[in-house]
CSV table of C-alpha atoms in Angstrom, one decimal:
chain,number,residue,atom,x,y,z
A,1,MET,CA,0.3,-0.3,0.0
A,2,SER,CA,1.1,3.2,-0.6
A,3,GLY,CA,2.0,5.6,1.5
A,4,PRO,CA,0.3,9.6,1.4
A,5,ARG,CA,0.7,11.4,-1.8
A,6,ARG,CA,3.4,14.6,-1.0
A,7,TYR,CA,2.1,17.5,-3.2
A,8,GLN,CA,4.9,19.5,-4.3
A,9,VAL,CA,4.6,23.5,-2.7
A,10,PHE,CA,5.9,26.1,-6.5
A,11,LYS,CA,6.2,28.5,-4.2
A,12,ALA,CA,8.0,29.2,-0.5
A,13,CYS,CA,7.4,32.0,1.6
A,14,ASP,CA,10.1,34.5,2.2
A,15,PRO,CA,11.0,33.4,5.7
A,16,CYS,CA,11.2,29.7,4.9
A,17,ARG,CA,13.1,30.2,1.2
A,18,ARG,CA,15.8,32.3,2.7
A,19,ARG,CA,16.3,30.0,5.5
A,20,LYS,CA,16.1,27.2,3.1
A,21,VAL,CA,13.2,25.1,4.7
A,22,ARG,CA,10.4,23.4,3.5
A,23,CYS,CA,7.8,25.6,3.5
A,24,ASN,CA,3.6,24.3,3.0
A,25,GLY,CA,2.8,27.1,1.4
A,26,GLN,CA,0.0,28.2,3.5
A,27,GLN,CA,-1.1,31.7,4.8
A,28,ARG,CA,0.2,31.3,7.3
A,29,CYS,CA,2.4,28.3,6.8
A,30,GLN,CA,3.4,25.6,9.3
A,31,GLN,CA,7.5,26.8,10.0
A,32,CYS,CA,6.1,30.6,10.5
A,33,THR,CA,3.5,29.4,12.8
A,34,HIS,CA,5.5,27.6,14.7
A,35,LEU,CA,8.5,30.4,14.9
A,36,ASP,CA,6.3,32.9,15.3
A,37,LEU,CA,7.2,34.9,11.9
A,38,ARG,CA,5.3,37.0,9.3
A,39,CYS,CA,4.8,35.2,6.6
A,40,THR,CA,5.2,36.5,3.7
A,41,TYR,CA,5.4,36.2,-0.4
A,42,THR,CA,7.7,38.1,-2.8
A,43,ASP,CA,6.8,37.9,-6.3
A,44,ASN,CA,10.2,39.2,-7.6
A,45,LYS,CA,12.4,36.3,-8.7
A,46,ALA,CA,15.3,38.1,-8.2
A,47,ALA,CA,15.0,38.7,-4.6
A,48,ARG,CA,13.5,34.9,-4.2
A,49,SER,CA,16.8,33.4,-5.9
A,50,ARG,CA,18.9,31.1,-4.0
A,51,LYS,CA,22.2,33.7,-4.9
A,52,ASN,CA,20.2,36.0,-2.7
A,53,ALA,CA,19.3,33.3,0.4
A,54,LEU,CA,21.3,34.1,3.4
A,55,ARG,CA,21.9,31.8,6.2
A,56,ARG,CA,19.0,30.6,8.2
A,57,GLY,CA,19.8,31.4,11.9
A,58,THR,CA,20.7,34.9,10.5
A,59,HIS,CA,17.0,36.0,9.9
A,60,ILE,CA,14.5,34.3,12.2
A,61,SER,CA,14.4,37.4,13.7
A,62,GLU,CA,13.9,39.8,10.9
A,63,TYR,CA,10.8,37.9,10.4
A,64,LYS,CA,10.0,38.4,14.0
A,65,ALA,CA,5.7,39.1,14.5
A,66,SER,CA,6.3,40.4,18.1
A,67,THR,CA,9.4,41.9,17.6
A,68,VAL,CA,10.1,45.7,18.9
A,69,ASP,CA,12.0,48.3,16.7
A,70,ILE,CA,13.6,50.4,19.1
A,71,GLY,CA,16.5,51.7,16.8
A,72,GLY,CA,16.0,55.3,15.7
A,73,VAL,CA,16.4,57.3,12.5
A,74,ASP,CA,19.1,60.3,14.1
A,75,SER,CA,22.5,59.2,13.4
A,76,LEU,CA,24.7,58.7,16.3
A,77,SER,CA,26.7,62.1,15.8
A,78,ASN,CA,23.3,63.8,16.7
A,79,LEU,CA,23.0,61.5,20.1
A,80,LEU,CA,26.5,61.9,20.7
A,81,PRO,CA,28.5,64.5,21.4
A,82,LEU,CA,31.2,62.5,23.2
A,83,GLY,CA,31.3,60.2,19.2
A,84,VAL,CA,34.3,60.1,16.9
A,85,GLY,CA,31.9,59.9,14.0
A,86,PRO,CA,28.3,59.3,12.8
A,87,ALA,CA,26.8,55.4,13.1
A,88,SER,CA,23.4,55.0,12.7
A,89,PRO,CA,21.7,53.3,16.0
A,90,PRO,CA,21.1,49.7,15.6
A,91,ASP,CA,17.6,48.6,14.5
A,92,MET,CA,17.2,45.6,17.1
A,93,SER,CA,14.4,43.8,15.2
A,94,LEU,CA,17.8,42.9,13.2
A,95,PRO,CA,21.3,41.3,13.7
A,96,LEU,CA,23.6,43.9,14.5
A,97,SER,CA,26.0,44.5,11.7
A,98,ASN,CA,30.0,44.5,12.0
A,99,ASP,CA,30.0,47.7,10.7
A,100,TYR,CA,28.2,49.1,13.3
A,101,LEU,CA,30.0,46.7,15.9
A,102,HIS,CA,33.8,48.0,14.9
A,103,ARG,CA,32.8,51.7,14.9
A,104,LEU,CA,31.6,51.7,18.2
A,105,ILE,CA,35.0,50.4,19.7
A,106,PRO,CA,37.0,53.3,19.5
A,107,LYS,CA,34.1,55.2,21.5
A,108,TYR,CA,34.5,52.1,24.1
A,109,MET,CA,38.4,52.5,24.4
A,110,ARG,CA,38.3,56.8,24.7
A,111,TYR,CA,35.3,56.3,27.0
A,112,VAL,CA,34.7,52.9,28.6
A,113,TYR,CA,38.0,51.4,28.5
A,114,PRO,CA,39.8,53.9,30.9
A,115,PHE,CA,37.6,52.6,34.0
A,116,ASN,CA,37.1,49.1,32.8
A,117,PRO,CA,40.3,48.6,31.8
A,118,ILE,CA,39.8,44.2,30.8
A,119,MET,CA,38.6,43.9,27.3
A,120,THR,CA,40.8,45.5,24.3
A,121,SER,CA,40.2,46.4,21.4
A,122,ASN,CA,41.6,43.1,19.9
A,123,ASP,CA,39.5,41.4,22.0
A,124,ILE,CA,36.3,43.1,20.9
A,125,SER,CA,37.0,42.9,17.3
A,126,GLU,CA,37.6,38.9,17.9
A,127,SER,CA,34.5,38.4,20.2
A,128,ILE,CA,32.8,39.9,17.1
A,129,SER,CA,33.9,38.0,14.4
A,130,ARG,CA,32.8,34.6,17.1
A,131,MET,CA,29.6,36.0,17.7
A,132,GLU,CA,27.6,33.8,15.3
A,133,SER,CA,29.6,31.0,16.4
A,134,ASP,CA,30.0,31.4,20.4
A,135,ARG,CA,27.0,32.7,22.0
A,136,ASP,CA,29.3,33.4,25.1
A,137,HIS,CA,30.9,36.0,22.6
A,138,ALA,CA,27.9,36.9,21.3
A,139,ALA,CA,26.4,37.7,24.9
A,140,PHE,CA,30.0,39.8,25.6
A,141,VAL,CA,29.8,41.9,22.1
A,142,TYR,CA,25.4,42.5,23.1
A,143,ALA,CA,26.7,43.7,26.8
A,144,PHE,CA,29.6,45.7,25.5
A,145,THR,CA,27.3,47.5,22.7
A,146,GLY,CA,24.9,48.1,25.5
A,147,VAL,CA,27.5,49.6,28.1
A,148,THR,CA,28.3,51.7,25.5
A,149,ILE,CA,25.5,53.2,24.2
A,150,ASP,CA,25.0,53.6,28.1
A,151,LEU,CA,27.7,55.6,29.0
A,152,THR,CA,28.3,57.4,26.1
A,153,GLN,CA,24.5,58.7,25.9
A,154,SER,CA,23.8,59.2,29.4
A,155,ASN,CA,22.7,63.2,28.4
A,156,VAL,CA,20.3,61.8,25.6
A,157,ALA,CA,16.8,62.6,26.4
A,158,THR,CA,15.3,59.9,24.7
A,159,SER,CA,13.2,56.9,25.4
A,160,HIS,CA,14.9,55.0,22.8
A,161,VAL,CA,18.2,55.1,24.4
A,162,SER,CA,16.9,53.2,27.1
A,163,GLU,CA,14.8,51.0,25.2
A,164,GLN,CA,18.2,49.7,23.0
A,165,ILE,CA,20.0,49.2,26.5
A,166,GLN,CA,17.2,47.0,27.3
A,167,GLU,CA,17.1,44.8,24.6
A,168,LEU,CA,20.6,44.6,24.5
A,169,THR,CA,21.1,43.8,28.0
A,170,ARG,CA,18.2,41.2,27.3
A,171,ARG,CA,20.5,39.3,24.6
A,172,ALA,CA,23.1,39.0,26.6
A,173,VAL,CA,21.6,37.4,28.8
A,174,GLU,CA,19.6,35.0,26.7
A,175,GLN,CA,22.9,33.9,24.5
A,176,ARG,CA,25.2,33.0,27.7
A,177,THR,CA,26.0,29.1,28.0
A,178,PRO,CA,24.9,28.3,31.6
A,179,LEU,CA,27.6,27.3,33.3
A,180,LEU,CA,28.0,23.7,33.4
A,181,PRO,CA,31.2,20.9,34.4
A,182,GLY,CA,33.5,21.3,32.4
A,183,ILE,CA,33.0,24.7,31.3
A,184,ARG,CA,35.9,26.4,32.1
A,185,PRO,CA,35.1,30.4,33.9
A,186,SER,CA,36.8,33.0,31.8
A,187,VAL,CA,37.3,36.4,32.0
A,188,LEU,CA,35.2,37.5,29.2
A,189,ARG,CA,32.3,35.9,30.9
A,190,ILE,CA,32.8,38.5,33.7
A,191,VAL,CA,33.4,41.5,32.2
A,192,THR,CA,30.0,40.3,30.5
A,193,SER,CA,28.4,39.8,34.0
A,194,ILE,CA,29.7,43.4,35.0
A,195,TYR,CA,28.4,45.0,32.1
A,196,ILE,CA,25.1,43.5,32.4
A,197,HIS,CA,25.3,44.6,36.1
A,198,MET,CA,26.4,48.1,34.6
A,199,CYS,CA,23.2,48.2,32.3
A,200,TYR,CA,21.0,47.2,34.6
A,201,MET,CA,22.1,49.4,36.9
A,202,SER,CA,21.8,52.4,34.6
A,203,LEU,CA,17.9,51.4,33.9
A,204,GLY,CA,16.9,51.4,37.4
A,205,GLN,CA,16.5,47.8,37.6
A,206,TYR,CA,18.4,47.2,40.6
A,207,ASP,CA,17.9,43.8,42.4
A,208,LEU,CA,18.9,42.2,38.4
A,209,GLY,CA,22.1,45.1,38.6
A,210,PHE,CA,23.1,43.7,42.0
A,211,PHE,CA,22.2,39.9,41.2
A,212,TYR,CA,25.0,39.9,37.9
A,213,LEU,CA,27.3,41.8,40.2
A,214,ARG,CA,27.4,38.9,42.3
A,215,GLU,CA,27.6,36.4,39.5
A,216,ALA,CA,30.5,38.0,38.6
A,217,ILE,CA,32.3,38.1,41.8
A,218,THR,CA,31.5,34.0,42.2
A,219,THR,CA,32.6,33.4,38.6
A,220,LEU,CA,35.6,35.5,39.7
A,221,HIS,CA,36.3,33.1,42.7
A,222,LEU,CA,36.3,30.4,40.1
A,223,LEU,CA,39.4,31.8,38.4
A,224,HIS,CA,41.5,31.3,41.3
A,225,THR,CA,43.3,35.0,41.1
A,226,ASP,CA,43.8,34.6,44.4
A,227,ASP,CA,46.2,31.6,43.7
A,228,ASN,CA,49.4,33.0,43.9
A,229,SER,CA,51.3,29.9,41.9
A,230,LEU,CA,48.4,29.6,39.3
A,231,MET,CA,48.9,33.0,38.6
A,232,ALA,CA,52.9,33.1,38.7
A,233,THR,CA,52.1,30.7,35.5
A,234,LEU,CA,50.5,33.3,33.5
A,235,ASP,CA,52.9,36.3,31.4
A,236,LEU,CA,52.1,39.8,32.7
A,237,SER,CA,50.0,40.9,30.4
A,238,GLU,CA,47.2,38.2,32.1
A,239,ARG,CA,48.0,38.1,35.1
A,240,SER,CA,47.9,41.8,35.3
A,241,ARG,CA,44.0,41.9,33.8
A,242,ARG,CA,43.2,39.6,36.1
A,243,GLN,CA,44.3,41.7,38.5
A,244,ARG,CA,42.9,44.8,37.3
A,245,LEU,CA,39.3,42.2,36.8
A,246,TYR,CA,39.5,41.5,40.6
A,247,TRP,CA,40.0,45.1,41.7
A,248,LEU,CA,36.8,45.7,39.0
A,249,CYS,CA,34.5,44.0,40.7
A,250,PHE,CA,35.5,44.7,44.4
A,251,ILE,CA,34.8,48.6,43.6
A,252,HIS,CA,31.7,47.7,42.1
A,253,GLU,CA,30.6,45.7,44.8
A,254,ARG,CA,32.0,48.3,47.3
A,255,PHE,CA,30.2,51.0,45.6
A,256,VAL,CA,26.8,49.2,45.6
A,257,SER,CA,27.2,48.5,49.3
A,258,ILE,CA,27.0,52.1,49.9
A,259,VAL,CA,23.9,53.3,47.6
A,260,HIS,CA,21.7,50.1,48.2
A,261,PHE,CA,23.6,49.0,52.2
A,262,SER,CA,24.3,45.6,51.1
A,263,PRO,CA,27.3,43.6,53.0
A,264,THR,CA,30.5,43.3,51.0
A,265,THR,CA,32.5,39.4,50.0
A,266,LEU,CA,35.3,40.5,48.8
A,267,SER,CA,38.4,41.7,50.2
A,268,PRO,CA,41.2,44.1,48.9
A,269,TYR,CA,43.0,42.1,46.6
A,270,THR,CA,47.0,41.1,48.3
A,271,GLU,CA,48.2,43.8,45.7
A,272,PHE,CA,48.1,46.9,43.3
A,273,PRO,CA,48.2,45.8,40.0
A,274,GLU,CA,51.0,44.9,38.4
A,275,ASP,CA,52.0,47.7,35.1
A,276,ASP,CA,51.3,46.5,32.5
A,277,PRO,CA,53.0,48.3,28.9
A,278,ALA,CA,50.3,47.4,26.8
A,279,LEU,CA,48.1,49.5,28.7
A,280,GLY,CA,49.7,53.1,28.9
A,281,PRO,CA,50.8,54.8,31.6
A,282,GLY,CA,47.5,57.4,32.2
A,283,ILE,CA,45.4,54.1,32.8
A,284,ASN,CA,47.4,52.5,34.7
A,285,HIS,CA,47.8,55.6,36.9
A,286,GLY,CA,44.2,56.3,37.0
A,287,TRP,CA,43.4,52.9,37.6
A,288,THR,CA,45.6,52.9,40.5
A,289,GLN,CA,44.2,56.0,41.7
A,290,LEU,CA,40.7,54.6,41.5
A,291,ILE,CA,41.4,52.0,43.8
A,292,LYS,CA,43.3,53.7,46.5
A,293,THR,CA,40.0,55.9,46.6
A,294,PHE,CA,37.6,52.9,47.3
A,295,LEU,CA,40.3,51.3,49.4
A,296,LEU,CA,39.1,54.1,51.9
A,297,LEU,CA,35.7,52.2,51.9
A,298,GLU,CA,37.0,49.8,54.8
A,299,PRO,CA,35.5,47.1,56.5
A,300,THR,CA,34.2,49.7,59.3
A,301,PHE,CA,33.1,52.2,56.8
A,302,ILE,CA,30.6,49.5,55.4
A,303,ASN,CA,29.9,48.4,58.7
A,304,LEU,CA,28.8,51.6,60.4
A,305,TRP,CA,27.1,52.8,57.2
A,306,ILE,CA,25.0,49.8,57.1
A,307,GLY,CA,25.2,49.0,60.7
A,308,ASP,CA,24.8,50.7,63.9
A,309,ARG,CA,26.0,54.4,63.7
A,310,ASN,CA,26.0,54.9,67.2
A,311,GLN,CA,29.5,53.2,67.3
A,312,VAL,CA,30.6,56.0,65.0
A,313,THR,CA,33.4,58.3,67.0
A,314,THR,CA,34.8,61.8,66.2
A,315,ALA,CA,38.6,60.0,66.3
A,316,TRP,CA,37.1,57.6,63.1
A,317,VAL,CA,35.7,60.3,61.2
A,318,GLU,CA,39.1,62.4,61.7
A,319,GLN,CA,40.8,59.6,60.3
A,320,LYS,CA,38.8,59.2,57.4
A,321,HIS,CA,39.2,62.9,57.0
A,322,ARG,CA,42.7,62.8,56.8
A,323,GLU,CA,43.0,60.1,54.4
A,324,LEU,CA,40.8,61.8,52.3
A,325,ASP,CA,42.7,65.3,51.9
A,326,ASP,CA,45.5,64.0,51.6
A,327,GLU,CA,47.7,66.5,49.4
A,328,LEU,CA,50.0,63.8,47.7
A,329,TRP,CA,46.4,62.7,46.1
A,330,GLU,CA,45.6,65.8,44.6
A,331,LEU,CA,48.9,66.5,43.3
A,332,GLU,CA,48.8,62.8,41.7
A,333,VAL,CA,45.3,63.5,40.4
A,334,SER,CA,46.0,66.5,39.2
A,335,LEU,CA,48.0,65.0,36.4
A,336,LEU,CA,45.1,62.7,34.9
A,337,THR,CA,42.8,63.7,32.2
A,338,GLU,CA,39.9,65.4,33.1
A,339,MET,CA,37.8,62.6,32.6
A,340,GLN,CA,39.6,60.3,35.5
A,341,GLN,CA,39.7,63.5,37.6
A,342,ALA,CA,35.8,64.0,37.4
A,343,ASP,CA,35.0,60.7,38.6
A,344,LEU,CA,37.5,60.8,41.2
A,345,VAL,CA,36.9,64.2,42.3
A,346,VAL,CA,33.0,63.8,42.8
A,347,THR,CA,33.8,60.0,44.8
A,348,ARG,CA,35.5,61.8,47.2
A,349,GLN,CA,33.2,64.9,48.1
A,350,TRP,CA,30.3,62.0,48.0
A,351,MET,CA,32.9,60.0,50.9
A,352,ARG,CA,32.7,63.2,52.5
A,353,THR,CA,29.4,63.8,52.3
A,354,LEU,CA,28.6,59.9,53.7
A,355,LEU,CA,31.0,60.6,56.9
A,356,TRP,CA,29.1,63.8,57.9
A,357,GLN,CA,26.1,61.8,57.4
A,358,MET,CA,27.4,58.7,60.0
A,359,ALA,CA,28.9,61.8,62.2
A,360,MET,CA,25.0,63.7,62.0
A,361,SER,CA,23.6,60.3,63.5
A,362,ASN,CA,25.5,60.1,65.8
A,363,CYS,CA,25.3,63.5,67.2
A,364,LEU,CA,28.3,65.1,66.7
A,365,LEU,CA,28.1,67.7,64.8
A,366,SER,CA,27.0,71.5,66.0
A,367,SER,CA,27.3,75.4,64.7
A,368,HIS,CA,30.0,76.0,66.7
A,369,ALA,CA,32.0,73.2,65.9
A,370,SER,CA,35.8,73.9,66.3
A,371,SER,CA,36.8,71.6,63.3
A,372,PRO,CA,34.8,72.6,59.9
A,373,ILE,CA,34.5,68.6,59.4
A,374,PHE,CA,32.3,68.5,62.1
A,375,SER,CA,30.1,71.7,61.1
A,376,LEU,CA,26.4,71.6,60.5
A,377,GLU,CA,27.1,73.4,57.1
A,378,MET,CA,30.0,71.4,56.1
A,379,PRO,CA,28.1,70.2,53.0
A,380,LEU,CA,27.8,73.6,51.7
A,381,ARG,CA,31.5,73.9,51.9
A,382,LEU,CA,31.3,70.6,49.6
A,383,SER,CA,29.1,71.7,47.4
A,384,ASN,CA,30.5,74.7,46.0
A,385,GLN,CA,34.1,73.7,45.8
A,386,LEU,CA,32.2,70.8,43.6
A,387,ARG,CA,30.8,73.4,41.9
A,388,GLN,CA,33.9,74.8,41.4
A,389,PHE,CA,35.7,72.0,40.2
A,390,MET,CA,32.9,71.3,37.8
A,391,THR,CA,32.6,74.9,36.4
A,392,LYS,CA,36.3,73.9,34.8
A,393,ILE,CA,35.5,70.8,32.8
A,394,GLU,CA,33.5,69.8,30.2
A,395,GLN,CA,29.9,68.4,31.4
A,396,ASN,CA,30.2,65.5,29.1
A,397,THR,CA,33.3,64.3,31.4
A,398,ILE,CA,30.8,63.8,34.1
A,399,HIS,CA,28.1,62.2,31.6
A,400,ILE,CA,30.4,59.7,31.0
A,401,HIS,CA,30.5,57.9,34.4
A,402,GLY,CA,26.8,56.9,33.6
A,403,SER,CA,24.8,56.3,36.5
A,404,SER,CA,27.8,55.9,39.4
A,405,ILE,CA,28.4,59.4,39.1
A,406,LEU,CA,24.5,60.4,39.1
A,407,SER,CA,24.4,58.6,42.1
A,408,LYS,CA,26.8,60.3,44.2
A,409,LEU,CA,25.7,63.7,43.0
A,410,LEU,CA,21.9,62.8,43.9
A,411,GLU,CA,23.5,61.4,47.7
A,412,ILE,CA,25.4,65.4,47.9
A,413,VAL,CA,22.9,67.6,46.1
A,414,ASN,CA,20.1,65.7,48.4
A,415,THR,CA,22.4,66.6,51.6
A,416,ILE,CA,22.9,70.3,50.5
A,417,ALA,CA,19.3,71.0,50.1
A,418,ASP,CA,18.6,69.1,53.8
A,419,VAL,CA,20.9,71.4,55.0
A,420,VAL,CA,19.5,74.9,53.8
A,421,ILE,CA,16.0,73.9,54.2
A,422,HIS,CA,16.3,72.8,58.0
A,423,GLY,CA,19.8,75.0,58.6
A,424,PRO,CA,19.6,78.7,60.8
A,425,ALA,CA,18.5,81.4,58.6
A,426,VAL,CA,21.4,83.4,57.4
A,427,GLY,CA,22.4,86.7,55.0
A,428,LEU,CA,20.8,87.4,52.0
A,429,GLU,CA,24.0,87.4,50.4
A,430,GLU,CA,24.8,84.1,51.7
A,431,THR,CA,21.7,81.9,51.0
A,432,THR,CA,21.9,83.3,47.7
A,433,ARG,CA,25.1,81.6,47.0
A,434,ARG,CA,23.9,78.5,48.8
A,435,ILE,CA,20.7,78.6,46.3
A,436,ASP,CA,22.8,79.3,43.2
A,437,ASP,CA,25.1,76.3,43.9
A,438,ILE,CA,21.6,74.3,44.2
A,439,VAL,CA,20.5,75.2,41.2
A,440,PHE,CA,24.3,74.6,39.6
A,441,MET,CA,24.1,71.1,40.7
A,442,LYS,CA,20.0,70.5,40.1
A,443,ASN,CA,20.9,71.7,36.3
A,444,VAL,CA,24.0,69.0,35.8
A,445,ILE,CA,21.6,66.1,37.3
A,446,PHE,CA,18.4,67.3,35.1
A,447,THR,CA,20.6,66.5,32.4
A,448,PHE,CA,21.3,62.7,33.2
A,449,ARG,CA,19.2,60.4,31.2
A,450,ASN,CA,18.7,58.0,33.4
A,451,LEU,CA,17.6,60.0,36.7
A,452,GLN,CA,14.7,57.9,38.0
A,453,ALA,CA,11.3,58.8,38.1
A,454,MET,CA,11.5,58.3,42.2
A,455,SER,CA,15.1,60.3,42.5
A,456,ARG,CA,14.1,62.9,40.4
A,457,ARG,CA,10.5,63.4,42.7
A,458,ILE,CA,12.6,63.5,45.6
A,459,LEU,CA,14.7,66.4,45.0
A,460,VAL,CA,11.7,68.3,43.5
A,461,GLU,CA,10.0,68.5,46.7
A,462,LYS,CA,13.4,69.7,48.1
A,463,MET,CA,13.6,72.3,45.5
A,464,VAL,CA,9.9,73.2,46.4
A,465,LEU,CA,10.6,73.4,50.4
A,466,ILE,CA,13.7,75.6,49.1
A,467,LYS,CA,11.5,77.7,47.0
A,468,GLU,CA,9.2,78.1,49.6
A,469,ARG,CA,10.7,78.8,52.4
A,470,PHE,CA,13.3,81.5,50.2
A,471,GLU,CA,10.7,83.2,48.2
A,472,HIS,CA,12.6,86.1,48.5
A,473,VAL,CA,15.6,84.9,47.5
A,474,ALA,CA,15.5,85.6,43.2
A,475,VAL,CA,17.9,82.9,42.3
A,476,ALA,CA,15.4,80.5,44.3
A,477,ALA,CA,12.8,80.7,41.7
A,478,GLU,CA,15.3,79.0,39.4
A,479,LEU,CA,15.1,75.6,41.0
A,480,VAL,CA,11.2,74.7,39.7
A,481,TRP,CA,10.7,76.7,36.5
A,482,ASP,CA,12.0,73.7,34.6
A,483,VAL,CA,10.8,70.3,36.7
């Protein structure tokens, strides 16, 4: 008995034809129904020819019926004042083109790499070339693209940018292979986790950001960077890179610990990263200064911040301020680029603000304190110093640090606003100067794309209170005119 008769399909739909799979010729065909693709038929013979057919895997996303296009038509030269040339934002309903990815590399090397000096331009180029055959390389490329767009477009007020970053981060997460027995952890995998963490933090999805930071730290332990005998078998470049990777995780964890009141797991590495000639003296020096700054957030600092602040003592606060006021540090930082200086100066002023808050929590402050660090008005002095610094540098050197520097600026300006609102009255000239400093800081903060709605609302409420209290001060009106 013969089997069922097989009917020949004379015309396959576009997705099946381009992927070279069997089509049943129906509208909608079985393949497109299964994969949730747009089922279309093209009459143009040239377009239907096998010569123009492309590989299967790259075209499923092109015909996805549920795909949301979060790309744009503007050029990146319009969106990126920091950029090195025009590049159209990627159409996220299609695979990213190699041309677009390679044009991101100079931006990454200029604005991202100095503060995350792990993956070089050669590493990125290799991952781009392997992303179709290796899921972990593909995941890294998506994460690299997301973090580069995020940090170079922090001042772009458009939802398209956030949507792009969200989609790129999702792809990075989905592409990664699970860490199973026999699969060795890698620097690539850890950096991917860190970049995913950075993207989620920028998007305000803090729980996910915390998760992927913890994942990076856990995977870091599997690299055994604390095994001196193992590290000694590596060449200088790779050994230094893994040391920098450890410190990168350390810095991110210390920052998250302060901002989100979470405990830390990483102790300081046994030494600073060895000098890598391939890194360049400027990046080496700047990276060392960043490590030294975050070493100030030692266990006692963390425990007092997230724990019992009744244990904060005058002697401890004085000691931390001496460490922050190191004159040699100021000399060394003056040799760095504006981008590096911006990160370090804002971070140190942020730390001084945290110390002031802890001292206030334990009633160590006074309006008549003999030392300015215990004065109720110390944040006002810090704000004026910070404003003087920020007026001397390009604002883009602030924005390039993304959500981390935004969090620090928010902590500083909220503290300043509280002092102005609740502090004792002073003369008109001094009040005007204080409010003018807040107006300046508010204007900087409101240029950040990733300013979250809750943070904005809290700040606006304080601006309104200041305006109501000081209606007789002309500059106070500027606090709320654009909010």
